CSV table of C-alpha atoms in Angstrom, one decimal:
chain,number,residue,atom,x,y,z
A,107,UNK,CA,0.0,0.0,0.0
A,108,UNK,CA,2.8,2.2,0.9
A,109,UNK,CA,4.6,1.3,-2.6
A,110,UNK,CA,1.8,2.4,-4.2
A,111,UNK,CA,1.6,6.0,-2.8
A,112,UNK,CA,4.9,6.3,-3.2
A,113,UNK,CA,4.6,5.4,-6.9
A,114,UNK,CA,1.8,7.8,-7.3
A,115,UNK,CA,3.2,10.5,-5.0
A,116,UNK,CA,6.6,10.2,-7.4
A,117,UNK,CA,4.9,10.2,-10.5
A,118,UNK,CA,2.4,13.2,-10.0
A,119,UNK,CA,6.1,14.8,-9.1
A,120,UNK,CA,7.9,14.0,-12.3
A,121,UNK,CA,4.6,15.2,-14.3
A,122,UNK,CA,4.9,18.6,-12.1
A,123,UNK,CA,8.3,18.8,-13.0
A,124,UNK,CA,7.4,18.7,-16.8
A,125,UNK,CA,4.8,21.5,-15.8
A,126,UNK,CA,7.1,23.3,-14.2
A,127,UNK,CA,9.6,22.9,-16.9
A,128,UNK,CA,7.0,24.2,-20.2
A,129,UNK,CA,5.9,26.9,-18.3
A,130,UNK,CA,9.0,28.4,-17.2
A,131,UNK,CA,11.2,27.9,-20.7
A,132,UNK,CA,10.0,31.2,-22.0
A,133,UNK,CA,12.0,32.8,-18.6
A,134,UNK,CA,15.1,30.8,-19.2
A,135,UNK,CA,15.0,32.0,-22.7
A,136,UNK,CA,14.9,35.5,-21.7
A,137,UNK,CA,17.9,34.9,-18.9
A,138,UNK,CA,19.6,33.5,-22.0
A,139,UNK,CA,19.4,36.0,-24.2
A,140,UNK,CA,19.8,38.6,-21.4
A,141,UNK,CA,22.5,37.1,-19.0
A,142,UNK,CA,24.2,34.6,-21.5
A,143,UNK,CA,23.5,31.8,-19.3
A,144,UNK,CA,20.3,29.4,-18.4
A,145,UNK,CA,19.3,28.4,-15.7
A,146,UNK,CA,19.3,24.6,-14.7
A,147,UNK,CA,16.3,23.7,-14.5
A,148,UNK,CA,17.3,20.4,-16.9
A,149,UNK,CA,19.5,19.0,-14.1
A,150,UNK,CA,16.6,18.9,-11.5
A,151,UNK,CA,14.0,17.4,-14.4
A,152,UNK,CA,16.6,14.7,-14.7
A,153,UNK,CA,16.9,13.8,-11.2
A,154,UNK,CA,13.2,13.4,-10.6
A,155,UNK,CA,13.3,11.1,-14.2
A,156,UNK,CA,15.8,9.0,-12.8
A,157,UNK,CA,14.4,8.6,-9.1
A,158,UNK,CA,11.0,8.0,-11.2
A,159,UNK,CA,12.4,5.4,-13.2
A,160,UNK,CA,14.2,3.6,-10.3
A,161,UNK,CA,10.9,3.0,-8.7
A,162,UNK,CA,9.2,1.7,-11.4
């Protein structure tokens, strides 16, 4: 029972993530253009994939 809330509870994160990730591309464009630099917001998407796809 636990396993499974887990499971769900870690997949409704990595979908957030994703969210997360559409809706703030247009910023890190802007801090690109602006600054030269984006931020990483790939590094933390990957981390949630990979603790996601260790539990399933």
């Amino acid at each position: 029972m636990i396993e499974r809330v887990a499971k769900a509870t870690l997949l409704a994160l990595y979908q957030l993530t994703i969210v997360i990730g559409i809706v703030l591309m247009p910023v890190a464009v802007a801090l690109q253009r602006t600054l030269g630099r984006a931020p990483p917001l790939h590094r933390f998407i990957e981390r949630v994939d990979r603790t996601y796809e260790t539990a399933v």
